[in-house]
mmCIF file of C-alpha atoms and ligand atoms in Angstrom:
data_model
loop_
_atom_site.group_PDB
_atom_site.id
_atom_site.type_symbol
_atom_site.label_atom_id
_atom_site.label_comp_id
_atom_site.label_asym_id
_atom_site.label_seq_id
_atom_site.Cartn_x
_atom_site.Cartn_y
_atom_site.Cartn_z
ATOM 1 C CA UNK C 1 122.810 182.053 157.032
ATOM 2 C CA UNK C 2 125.720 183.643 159.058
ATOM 3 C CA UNK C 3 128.137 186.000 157.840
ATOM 4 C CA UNK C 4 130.940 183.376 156.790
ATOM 5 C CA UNK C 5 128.367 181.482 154.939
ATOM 6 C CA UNK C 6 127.606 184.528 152.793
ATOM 7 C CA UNK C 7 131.047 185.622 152.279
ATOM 8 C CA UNK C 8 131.691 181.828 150.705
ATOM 9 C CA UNK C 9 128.326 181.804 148.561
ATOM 10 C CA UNK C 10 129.658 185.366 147.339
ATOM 11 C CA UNK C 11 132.785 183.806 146.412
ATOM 12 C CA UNK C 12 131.188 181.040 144.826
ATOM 13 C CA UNK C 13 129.416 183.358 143.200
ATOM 14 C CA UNK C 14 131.979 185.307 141.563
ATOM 15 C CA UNK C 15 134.230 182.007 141.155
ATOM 16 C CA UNK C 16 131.515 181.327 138.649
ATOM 17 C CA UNK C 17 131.293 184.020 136.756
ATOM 18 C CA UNK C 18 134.470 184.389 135.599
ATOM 19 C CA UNK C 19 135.728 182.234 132.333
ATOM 20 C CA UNK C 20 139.661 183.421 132.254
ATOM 21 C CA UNK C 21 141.921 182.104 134.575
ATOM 22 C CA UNK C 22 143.612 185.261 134.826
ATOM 23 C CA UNK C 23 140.672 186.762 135.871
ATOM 24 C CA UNK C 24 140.227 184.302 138.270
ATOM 25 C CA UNK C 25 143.154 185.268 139.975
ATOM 26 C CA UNK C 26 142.071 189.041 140.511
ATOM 27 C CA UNK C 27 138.939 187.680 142.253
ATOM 28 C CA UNK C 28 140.628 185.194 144.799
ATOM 29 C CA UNK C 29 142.510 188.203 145.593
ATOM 30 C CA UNK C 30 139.450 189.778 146.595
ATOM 31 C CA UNK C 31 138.657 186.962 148.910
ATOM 32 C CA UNK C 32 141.992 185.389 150.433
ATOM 33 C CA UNK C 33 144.163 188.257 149.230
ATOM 34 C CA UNK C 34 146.025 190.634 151.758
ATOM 35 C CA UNK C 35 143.672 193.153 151.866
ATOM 36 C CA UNK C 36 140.586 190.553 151.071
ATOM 37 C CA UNK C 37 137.814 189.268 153.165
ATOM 38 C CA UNK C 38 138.716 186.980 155.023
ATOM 39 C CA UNK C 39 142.173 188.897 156.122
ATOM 40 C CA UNK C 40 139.605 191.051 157.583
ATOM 41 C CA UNK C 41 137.693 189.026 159.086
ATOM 42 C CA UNK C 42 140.587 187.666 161.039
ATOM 43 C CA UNK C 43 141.919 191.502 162.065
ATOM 44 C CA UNK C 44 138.323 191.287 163.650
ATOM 45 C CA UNK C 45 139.634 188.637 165.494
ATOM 46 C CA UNK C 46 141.327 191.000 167.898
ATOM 47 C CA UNK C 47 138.427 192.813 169.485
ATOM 48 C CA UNK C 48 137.117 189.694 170.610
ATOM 49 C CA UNK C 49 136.799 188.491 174.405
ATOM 50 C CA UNK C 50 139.331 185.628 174.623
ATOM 51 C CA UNK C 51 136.823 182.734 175.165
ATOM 52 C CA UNK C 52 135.220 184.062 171.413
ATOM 53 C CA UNK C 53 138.447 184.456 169.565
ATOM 54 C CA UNK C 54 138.796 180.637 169.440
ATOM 55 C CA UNK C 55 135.374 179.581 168.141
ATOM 56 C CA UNK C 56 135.601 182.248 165.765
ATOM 57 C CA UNK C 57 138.892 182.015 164.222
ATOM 58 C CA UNK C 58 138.122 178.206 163.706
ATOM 59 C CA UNK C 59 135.085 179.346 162.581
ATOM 60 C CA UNK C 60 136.747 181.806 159.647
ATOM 61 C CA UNK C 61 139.553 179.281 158.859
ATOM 62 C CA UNK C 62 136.833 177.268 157.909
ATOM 63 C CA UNK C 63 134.987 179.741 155.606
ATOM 64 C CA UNK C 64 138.438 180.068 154.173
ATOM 65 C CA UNK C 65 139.145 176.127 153.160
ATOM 66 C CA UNK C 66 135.663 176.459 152.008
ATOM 67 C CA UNK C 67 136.578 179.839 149.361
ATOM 68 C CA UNK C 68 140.042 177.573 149.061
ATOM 69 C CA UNK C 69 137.889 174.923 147.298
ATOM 70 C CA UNK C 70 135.639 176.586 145.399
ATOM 71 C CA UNK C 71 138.586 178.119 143.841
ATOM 72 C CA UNK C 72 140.274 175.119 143.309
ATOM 73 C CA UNK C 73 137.492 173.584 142.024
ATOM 74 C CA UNK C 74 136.813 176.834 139.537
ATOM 75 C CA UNK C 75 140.799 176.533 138.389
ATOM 76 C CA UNK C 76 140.088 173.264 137.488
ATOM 77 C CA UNK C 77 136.532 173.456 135.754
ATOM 78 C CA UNK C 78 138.721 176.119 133.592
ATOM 79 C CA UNK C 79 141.098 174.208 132.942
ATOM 80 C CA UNK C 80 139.397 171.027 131.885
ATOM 81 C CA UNK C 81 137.146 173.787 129.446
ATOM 82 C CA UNK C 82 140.746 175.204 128.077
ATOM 83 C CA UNK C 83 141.654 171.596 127.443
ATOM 84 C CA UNK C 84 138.189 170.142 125.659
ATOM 85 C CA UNK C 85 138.421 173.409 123.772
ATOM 86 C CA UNK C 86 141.791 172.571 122.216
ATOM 87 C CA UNK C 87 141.024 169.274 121.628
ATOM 88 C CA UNK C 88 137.962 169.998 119.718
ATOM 89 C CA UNK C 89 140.276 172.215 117.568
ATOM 90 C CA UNK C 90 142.966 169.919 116.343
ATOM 91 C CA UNK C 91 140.181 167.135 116.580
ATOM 92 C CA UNK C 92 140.611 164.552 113.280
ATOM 93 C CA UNK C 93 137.816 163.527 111.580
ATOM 94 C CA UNK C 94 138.213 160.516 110.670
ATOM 95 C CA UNK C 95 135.191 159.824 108.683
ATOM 96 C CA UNK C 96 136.195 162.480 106.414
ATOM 97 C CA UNK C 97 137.642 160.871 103.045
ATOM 98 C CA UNK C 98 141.107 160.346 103.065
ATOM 99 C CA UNK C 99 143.659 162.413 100.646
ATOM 100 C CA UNK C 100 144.342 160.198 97.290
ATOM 101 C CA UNK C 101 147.467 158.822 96.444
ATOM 102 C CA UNK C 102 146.826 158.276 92.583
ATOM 103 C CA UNK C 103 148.580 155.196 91.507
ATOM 104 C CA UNK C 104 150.822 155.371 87.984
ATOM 105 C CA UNK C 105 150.725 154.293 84.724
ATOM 106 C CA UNK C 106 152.167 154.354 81.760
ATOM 107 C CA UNK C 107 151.070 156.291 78.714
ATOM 108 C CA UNK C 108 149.438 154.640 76.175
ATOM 109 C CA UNK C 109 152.203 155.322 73.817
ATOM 110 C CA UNK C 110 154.777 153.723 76.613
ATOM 111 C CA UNK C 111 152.620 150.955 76.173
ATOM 112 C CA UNK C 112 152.666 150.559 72.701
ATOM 113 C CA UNK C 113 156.284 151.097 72.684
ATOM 114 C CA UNK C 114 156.967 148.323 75.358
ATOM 115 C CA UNK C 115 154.343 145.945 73.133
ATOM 116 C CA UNK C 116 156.453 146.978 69.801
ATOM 117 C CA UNK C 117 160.001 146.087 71.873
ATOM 118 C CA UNK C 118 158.436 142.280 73.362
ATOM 119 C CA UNK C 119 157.292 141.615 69.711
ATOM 120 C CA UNK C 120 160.282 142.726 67.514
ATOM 121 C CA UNK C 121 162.430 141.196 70.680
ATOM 122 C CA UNK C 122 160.884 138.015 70.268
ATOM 123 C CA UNK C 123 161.957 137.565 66.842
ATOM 124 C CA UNK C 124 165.433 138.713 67.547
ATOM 125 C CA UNK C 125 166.007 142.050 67.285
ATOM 126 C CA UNK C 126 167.588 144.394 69.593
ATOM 127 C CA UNK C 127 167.065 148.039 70.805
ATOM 128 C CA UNK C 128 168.846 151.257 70.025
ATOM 129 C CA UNK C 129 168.261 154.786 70.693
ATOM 130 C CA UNK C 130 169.756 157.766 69.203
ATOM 131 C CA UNK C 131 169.525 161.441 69.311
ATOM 132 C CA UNK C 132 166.697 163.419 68.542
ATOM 133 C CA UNK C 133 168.961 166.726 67.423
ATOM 134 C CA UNK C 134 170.373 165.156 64.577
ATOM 135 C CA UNK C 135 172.684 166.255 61.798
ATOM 136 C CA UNK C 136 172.004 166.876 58.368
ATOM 137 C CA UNK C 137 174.269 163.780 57.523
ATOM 138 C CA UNK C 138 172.315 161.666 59.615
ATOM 139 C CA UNK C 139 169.048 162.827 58.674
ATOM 140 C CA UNK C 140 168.817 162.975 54.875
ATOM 141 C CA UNK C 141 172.572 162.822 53.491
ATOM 142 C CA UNK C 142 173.284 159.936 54.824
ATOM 143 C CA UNK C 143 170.094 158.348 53.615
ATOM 144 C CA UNK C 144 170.520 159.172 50.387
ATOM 145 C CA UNK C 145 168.841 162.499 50.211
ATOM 146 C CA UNK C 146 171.111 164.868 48.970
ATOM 147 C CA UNK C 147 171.294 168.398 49.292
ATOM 148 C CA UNK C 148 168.465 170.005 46.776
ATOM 149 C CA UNK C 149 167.024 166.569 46.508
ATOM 150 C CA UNK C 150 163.062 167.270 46.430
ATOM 151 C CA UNK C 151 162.646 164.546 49.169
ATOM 152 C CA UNK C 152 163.535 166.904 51.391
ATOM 153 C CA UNK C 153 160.416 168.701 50.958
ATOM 154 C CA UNK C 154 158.700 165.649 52.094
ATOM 155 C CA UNK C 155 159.446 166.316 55.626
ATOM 156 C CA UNK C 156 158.802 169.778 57.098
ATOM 157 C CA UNK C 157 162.107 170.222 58.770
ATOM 158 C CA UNK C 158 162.929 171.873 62.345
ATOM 159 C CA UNK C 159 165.862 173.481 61.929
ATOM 160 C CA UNK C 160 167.545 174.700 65.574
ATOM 161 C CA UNK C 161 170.678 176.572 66.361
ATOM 162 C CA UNK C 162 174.638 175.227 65.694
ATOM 163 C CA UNK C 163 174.657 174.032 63.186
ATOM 164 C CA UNK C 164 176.866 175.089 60.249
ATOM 165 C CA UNK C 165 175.311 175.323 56.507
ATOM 166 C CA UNK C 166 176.196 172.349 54.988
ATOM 167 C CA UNK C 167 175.851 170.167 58.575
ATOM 168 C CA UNK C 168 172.785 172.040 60.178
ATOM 169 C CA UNK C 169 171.351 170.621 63.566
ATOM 170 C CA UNK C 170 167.937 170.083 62.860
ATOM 171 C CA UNK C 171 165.450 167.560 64.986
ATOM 172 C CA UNK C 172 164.635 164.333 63.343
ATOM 173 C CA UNK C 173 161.948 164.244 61.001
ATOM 174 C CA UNK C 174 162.103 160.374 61.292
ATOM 175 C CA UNK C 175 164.152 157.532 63.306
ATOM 176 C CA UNK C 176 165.846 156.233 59.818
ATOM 177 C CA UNK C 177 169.173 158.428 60.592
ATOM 178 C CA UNK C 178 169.044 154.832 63.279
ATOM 179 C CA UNK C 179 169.618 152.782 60.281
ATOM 180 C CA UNK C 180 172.812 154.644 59.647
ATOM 181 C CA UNK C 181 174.313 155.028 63.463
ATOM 182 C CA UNK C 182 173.588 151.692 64.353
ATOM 183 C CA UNK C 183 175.033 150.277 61.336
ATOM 184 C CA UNK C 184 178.047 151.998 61.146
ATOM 185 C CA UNK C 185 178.991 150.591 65.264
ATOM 186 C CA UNK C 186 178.002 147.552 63.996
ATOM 187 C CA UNK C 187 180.282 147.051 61.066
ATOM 188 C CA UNK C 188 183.176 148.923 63.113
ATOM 189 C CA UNK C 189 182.795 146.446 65.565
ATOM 190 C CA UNK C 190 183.185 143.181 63.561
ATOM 191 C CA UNK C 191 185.636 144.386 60.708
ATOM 192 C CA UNK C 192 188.034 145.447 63.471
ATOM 193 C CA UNK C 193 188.342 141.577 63.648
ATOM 194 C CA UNK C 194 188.697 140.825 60.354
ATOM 195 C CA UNK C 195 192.264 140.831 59.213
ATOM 196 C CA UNK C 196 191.350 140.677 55.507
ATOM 197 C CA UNK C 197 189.547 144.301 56.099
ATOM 198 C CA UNK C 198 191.159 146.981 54.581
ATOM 199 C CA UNK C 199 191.138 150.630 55.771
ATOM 200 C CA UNK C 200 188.796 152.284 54.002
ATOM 201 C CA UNK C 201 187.097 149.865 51.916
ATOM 202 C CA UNK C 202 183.972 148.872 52.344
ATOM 203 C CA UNK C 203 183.362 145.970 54.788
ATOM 204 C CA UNK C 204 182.458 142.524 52.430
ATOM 205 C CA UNK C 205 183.596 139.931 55.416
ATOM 206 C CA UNK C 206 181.271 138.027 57.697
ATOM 207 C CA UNK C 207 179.529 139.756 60.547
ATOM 208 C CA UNK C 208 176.455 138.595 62.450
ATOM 209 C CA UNK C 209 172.916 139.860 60.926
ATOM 210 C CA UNK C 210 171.918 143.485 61.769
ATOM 211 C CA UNK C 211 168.763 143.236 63.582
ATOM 212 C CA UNK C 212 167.236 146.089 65.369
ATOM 213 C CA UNK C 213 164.452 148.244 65.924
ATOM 214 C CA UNK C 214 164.679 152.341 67.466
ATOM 215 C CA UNK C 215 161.865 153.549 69.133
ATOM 216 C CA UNK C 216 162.003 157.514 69.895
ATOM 217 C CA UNK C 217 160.571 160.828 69.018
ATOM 218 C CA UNK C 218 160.078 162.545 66.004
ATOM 219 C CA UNK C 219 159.553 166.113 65.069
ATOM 220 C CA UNK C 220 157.783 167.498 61.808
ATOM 221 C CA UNK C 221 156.308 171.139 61.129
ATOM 222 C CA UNK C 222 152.916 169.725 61.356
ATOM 223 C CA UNK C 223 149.704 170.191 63.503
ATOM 224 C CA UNK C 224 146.257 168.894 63.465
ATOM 225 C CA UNK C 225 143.831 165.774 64.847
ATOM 226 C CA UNK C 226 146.074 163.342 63.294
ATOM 227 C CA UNK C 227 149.821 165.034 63.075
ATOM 228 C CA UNK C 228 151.624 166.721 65.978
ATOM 229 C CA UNK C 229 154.614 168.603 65.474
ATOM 230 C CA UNK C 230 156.218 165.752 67.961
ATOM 231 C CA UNK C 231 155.476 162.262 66.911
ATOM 232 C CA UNK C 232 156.736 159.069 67.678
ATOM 233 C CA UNK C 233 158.276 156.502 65.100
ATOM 234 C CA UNK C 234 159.710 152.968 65.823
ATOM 235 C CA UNK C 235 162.558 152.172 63.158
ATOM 236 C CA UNK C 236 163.116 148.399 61.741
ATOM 237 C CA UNK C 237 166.689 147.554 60.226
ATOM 238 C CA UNK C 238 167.307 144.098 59.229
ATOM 239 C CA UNK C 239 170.292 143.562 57.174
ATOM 240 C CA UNK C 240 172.429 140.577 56.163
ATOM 241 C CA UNK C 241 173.326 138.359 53.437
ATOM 242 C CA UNK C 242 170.288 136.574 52.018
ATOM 243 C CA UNK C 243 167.601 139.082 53.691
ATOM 244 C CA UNK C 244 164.478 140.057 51.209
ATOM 245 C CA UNK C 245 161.189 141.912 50.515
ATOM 246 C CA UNK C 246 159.102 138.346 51.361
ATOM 247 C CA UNK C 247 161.378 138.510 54.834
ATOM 248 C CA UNK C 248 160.048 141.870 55.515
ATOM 249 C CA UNK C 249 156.450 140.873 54.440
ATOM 250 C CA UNK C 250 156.672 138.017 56.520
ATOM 251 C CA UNK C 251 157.908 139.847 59.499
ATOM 252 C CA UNK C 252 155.925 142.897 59.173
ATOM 253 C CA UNK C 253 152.696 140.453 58.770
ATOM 254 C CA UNK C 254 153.577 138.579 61.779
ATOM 255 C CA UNK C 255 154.247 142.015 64.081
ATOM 256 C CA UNK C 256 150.818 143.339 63.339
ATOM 257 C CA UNK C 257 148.856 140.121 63.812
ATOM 258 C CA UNK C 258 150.762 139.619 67.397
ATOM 259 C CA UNK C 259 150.456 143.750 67.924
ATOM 260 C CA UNK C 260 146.618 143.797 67.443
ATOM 261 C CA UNK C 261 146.162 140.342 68.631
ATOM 262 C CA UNK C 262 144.357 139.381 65.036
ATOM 263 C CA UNK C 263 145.221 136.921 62.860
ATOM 264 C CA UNK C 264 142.481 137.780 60.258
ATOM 265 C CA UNK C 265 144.535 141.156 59.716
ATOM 266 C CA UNK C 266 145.222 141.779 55.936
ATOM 267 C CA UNK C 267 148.601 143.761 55.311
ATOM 268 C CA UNK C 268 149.078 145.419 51.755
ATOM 269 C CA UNK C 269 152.429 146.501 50.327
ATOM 270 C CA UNK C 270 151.253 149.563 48.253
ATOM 271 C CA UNK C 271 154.141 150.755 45.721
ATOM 272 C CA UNK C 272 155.593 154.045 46.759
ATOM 273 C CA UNK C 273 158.956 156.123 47.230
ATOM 274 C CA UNK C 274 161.741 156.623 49.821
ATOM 275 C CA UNK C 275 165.443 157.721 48.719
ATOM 276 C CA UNK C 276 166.833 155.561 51.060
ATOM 277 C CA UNK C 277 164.870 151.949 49.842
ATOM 278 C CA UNK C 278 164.532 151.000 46.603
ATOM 279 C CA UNK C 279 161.597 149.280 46.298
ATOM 280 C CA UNK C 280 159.887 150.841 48.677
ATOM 281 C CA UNK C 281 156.672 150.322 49.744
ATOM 282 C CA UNK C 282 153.269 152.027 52.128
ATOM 283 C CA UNK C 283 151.902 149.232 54.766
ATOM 284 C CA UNK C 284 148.551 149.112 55.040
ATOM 285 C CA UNK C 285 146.802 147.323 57.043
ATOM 286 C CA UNK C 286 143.018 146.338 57.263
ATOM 287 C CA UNK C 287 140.728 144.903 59.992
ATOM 288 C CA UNK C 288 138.519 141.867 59.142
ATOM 289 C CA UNK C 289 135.747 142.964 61.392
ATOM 290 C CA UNK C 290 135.103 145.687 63.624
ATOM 291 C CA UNK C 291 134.709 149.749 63.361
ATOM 292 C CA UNK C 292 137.572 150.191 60.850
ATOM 293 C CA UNK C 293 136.656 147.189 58.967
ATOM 294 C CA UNK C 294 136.884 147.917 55.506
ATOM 295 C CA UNK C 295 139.209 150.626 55.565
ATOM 296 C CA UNK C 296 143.182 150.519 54.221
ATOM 297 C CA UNK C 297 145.210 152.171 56.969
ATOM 298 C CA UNK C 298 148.256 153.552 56.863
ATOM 299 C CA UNK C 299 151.214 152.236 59.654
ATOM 300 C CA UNK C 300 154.121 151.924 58.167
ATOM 301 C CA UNK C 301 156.680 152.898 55.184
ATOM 302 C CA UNK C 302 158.693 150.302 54.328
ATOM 303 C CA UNK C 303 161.836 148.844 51.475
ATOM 304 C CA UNK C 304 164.647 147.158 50.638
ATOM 305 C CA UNK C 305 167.801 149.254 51.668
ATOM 306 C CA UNK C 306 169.850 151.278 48.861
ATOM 307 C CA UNK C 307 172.584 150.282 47.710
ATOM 308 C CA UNK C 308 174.255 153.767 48.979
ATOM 309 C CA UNK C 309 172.423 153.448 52.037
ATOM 310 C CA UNK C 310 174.042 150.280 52.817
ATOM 311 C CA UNK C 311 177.617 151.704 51.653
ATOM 312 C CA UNK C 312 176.853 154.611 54.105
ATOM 313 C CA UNK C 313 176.862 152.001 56.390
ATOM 314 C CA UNK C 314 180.443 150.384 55.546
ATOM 315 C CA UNK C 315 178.967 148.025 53.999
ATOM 316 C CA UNK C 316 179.788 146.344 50.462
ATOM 317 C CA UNK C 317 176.481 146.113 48.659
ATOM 318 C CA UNK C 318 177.778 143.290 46.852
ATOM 319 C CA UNK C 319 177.413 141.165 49.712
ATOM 320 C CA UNK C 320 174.960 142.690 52.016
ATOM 321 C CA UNK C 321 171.533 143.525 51.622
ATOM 322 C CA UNK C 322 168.203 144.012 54.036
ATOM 323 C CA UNK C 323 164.553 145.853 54.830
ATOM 324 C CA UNK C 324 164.007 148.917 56.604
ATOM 325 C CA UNK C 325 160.823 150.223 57.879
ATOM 326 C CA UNK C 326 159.117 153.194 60.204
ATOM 327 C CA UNK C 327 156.123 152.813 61.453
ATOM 328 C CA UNK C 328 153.721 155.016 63.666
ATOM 329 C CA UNK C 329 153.731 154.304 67.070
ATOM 330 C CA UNK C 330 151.092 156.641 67.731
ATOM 331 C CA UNK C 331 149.276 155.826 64.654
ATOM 332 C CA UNK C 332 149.218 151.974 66.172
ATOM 333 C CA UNK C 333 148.149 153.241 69.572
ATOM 334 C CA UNK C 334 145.220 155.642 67.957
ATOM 335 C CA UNK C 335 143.801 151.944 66.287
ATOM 336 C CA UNK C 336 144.367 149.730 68.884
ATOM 337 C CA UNK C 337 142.288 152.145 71.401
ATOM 338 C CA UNK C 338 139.890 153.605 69.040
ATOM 339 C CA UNK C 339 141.316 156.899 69.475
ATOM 340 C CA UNK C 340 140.518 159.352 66.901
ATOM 341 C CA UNK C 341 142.200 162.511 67.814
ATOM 342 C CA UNK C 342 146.301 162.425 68.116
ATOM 343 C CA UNK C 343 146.254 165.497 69.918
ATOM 344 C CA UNK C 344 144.867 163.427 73.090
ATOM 345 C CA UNK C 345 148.029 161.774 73.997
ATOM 346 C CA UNK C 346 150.135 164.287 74.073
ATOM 347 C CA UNK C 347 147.775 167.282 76.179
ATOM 348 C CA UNK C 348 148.408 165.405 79.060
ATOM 349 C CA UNK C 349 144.538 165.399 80.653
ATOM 350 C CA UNK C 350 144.778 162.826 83.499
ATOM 351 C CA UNK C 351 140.985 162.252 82.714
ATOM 352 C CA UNK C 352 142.049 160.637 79.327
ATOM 353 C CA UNK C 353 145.500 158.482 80.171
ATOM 354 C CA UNK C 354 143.678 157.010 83.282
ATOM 355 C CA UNK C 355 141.983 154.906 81.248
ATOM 356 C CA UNK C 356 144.876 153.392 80.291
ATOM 357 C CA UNK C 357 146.331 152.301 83.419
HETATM 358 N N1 LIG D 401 161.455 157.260 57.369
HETATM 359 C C1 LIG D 401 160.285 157.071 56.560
HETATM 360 C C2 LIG D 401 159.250 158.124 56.962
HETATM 361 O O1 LIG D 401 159.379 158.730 58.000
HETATM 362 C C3 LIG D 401 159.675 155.704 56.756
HETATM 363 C C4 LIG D 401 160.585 154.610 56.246
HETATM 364 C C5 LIG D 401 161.492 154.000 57.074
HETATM 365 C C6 LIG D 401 160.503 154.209 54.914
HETATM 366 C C7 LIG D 401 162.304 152.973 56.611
HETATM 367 C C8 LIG D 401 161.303 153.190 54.463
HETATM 368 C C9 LIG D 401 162.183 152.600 55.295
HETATM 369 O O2 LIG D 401 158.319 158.387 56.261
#
């Protein structure tokens, strides 16, 4: 091997070992840099006899191309590395699995709630909602619990701020203050087109049949597997001229057959007390077959409205009369599921309400 042929193996050489391209810059320098090999080799040009200096400078320019392409060739083996090495790094795998997108559903309550609203709907009643900070009035006066009345102790009453003493706000213990608002817009709205009405007086003219159900929340001091201090309730107003206790059995009946899809379901009116009906009566109901068979279960309190009640409402209790229930949306849900713990719906574990989608 000549001398040229060494110097390019040596540049090879150290072409190879270096992995930087920075760093492959300091060693071409050594090579084809001013003061490098090969600009040596040609300042030995000039000692030559004249017939040598041409051989040999062809020969050196050679030796040069040849460190020119093993440099080359080095930038470009770096390169390629650089390039493999970043796209290993932001590589995708795409046989990891892919991030979820959970689909929605509603809660089993919501569902309840919708199944309640396509029943009562069905048989003609509408929708209201009201507030769940109510007033005093609303809640109990209204209704025919008085101040002092010992009713009041029934329901375990959040009281919140802003109230003043005689109108406190409190949150509804029950959706019956419903009755009441959606009663009195009623009435307002068809005596205004009555000329006979009188300012005032009670509304005895004709008006079209208050039917309507409100669905909401419901709060009561109260906390354990089958009370939460936020419950929901689903009011039932029906009031009008000839309406009766067989037109709420027969309407109750039919809602809980078409609600748990049974028409074997036996519903019992069990005597009991509300100030604002008078009768008033405790639903029951009881499944022919099944886990609960047997048992009489609660749903639903229920009566025919009071005569105050309905003058609360503007209404002349000569003339009009009507049902009222609340029932337990939550109550329905726990028996329609087989649920046995309340507290369930309302912690929110995805685990649980999936199963309801
Ligand atoms: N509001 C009563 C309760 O919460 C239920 C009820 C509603 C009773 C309508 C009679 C009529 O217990």
């Amino acid at each position: 091997m000549n001398d040229l042929q060494t110097v390019v193996e040596r540049a090879r050489a150290a072409f190879d070992t270096v992995h930087a391209p920075a760093e492959l810059e300091n060693v071409k320098a050594q090579y084809l840099g001013k003061s490098g090999c090969i600009t040596d080799l040609m300042k030995g040009l000039a000692a030559l006899p004249v017939d040598e200096k041409k051989s040999r400078g062809a020969a050196i320019n050679q030796a040069k191309q040849a460190i020119e392409a093993a440099l080359n060739a080095r930038r470009q083996a770096l390169a390629d590395a650089q390039l493999q090495a970043q796209l290993q790094a932001e590589a995708l795998d795409v046989t990891l699995p892919g991030r979820q997108r959970g689909v929605g559903g509603l809660h089993p309550v919501s569902l309840s709630l919708e199944r309640i609203q396509t029943i009562f709907g069905s048989m003609g009643f509408e929708v209201a909602q009201g507030p769940e900070i109510e007033s005093d009035w609303f809640n109990f006066t209204a209704l025919n619990t008085p101040e002092n009345h010992p009713a009041r102790s029934m329901h375990d009453t959040f009281y919140v701020e802003g109230g003043t003493e005689h109108a406190p706000n409190l949150l509804r213990t029950h959706t019956s203050p419903m009755q009441i608002r959606h009663a009195v817009q009623h009435v307002k709205k068809h005596r205004a087109a009555d000329a006979a009405w009188v300012q005032g007086t009670l509304f005895s003219g004709a008006m079209p049949e208050i039917r309507v159900i409100a669905p909401g929340r419901t709060y009561r001091v109260d906390s354990d597997a089958t009370h939460s201090p936020m419950f929901h309730q689903c009011e039932g107003l029906w009031v009008g001229e000839n309406v009766s206790f067989k037109d709420l059995k027969y309407v109750f009946t039919d809602f809980c057959r078409t609600f748990f899809e049974n028409n074997d379901l036996v519903l019992r009116f069990r005597p009991s007390f509300f100030p604002f009906t008078e009768p008033s009566a405790e639903i029951d109901i009881q499944f022919p077959s099944g886990p609960l068979a047997g048992r009489w279960l609660e749903v639903a309190g229920s009566g025919q409205v009071h005569p105050n009640v309905i003058r609360n409402m503007g209404l002349d209790p000569e003339r009009y009369i009507g049902f009222a229930f609340g029932m337990g949306p939550d109550r329905l849900t726990m028996l329609r599921y087989g649920v046995n713990d309340l507290r369930l719906f309302f912690d929110g574990d995805i685990r649980f309400l999936a199963q309801f989608r």
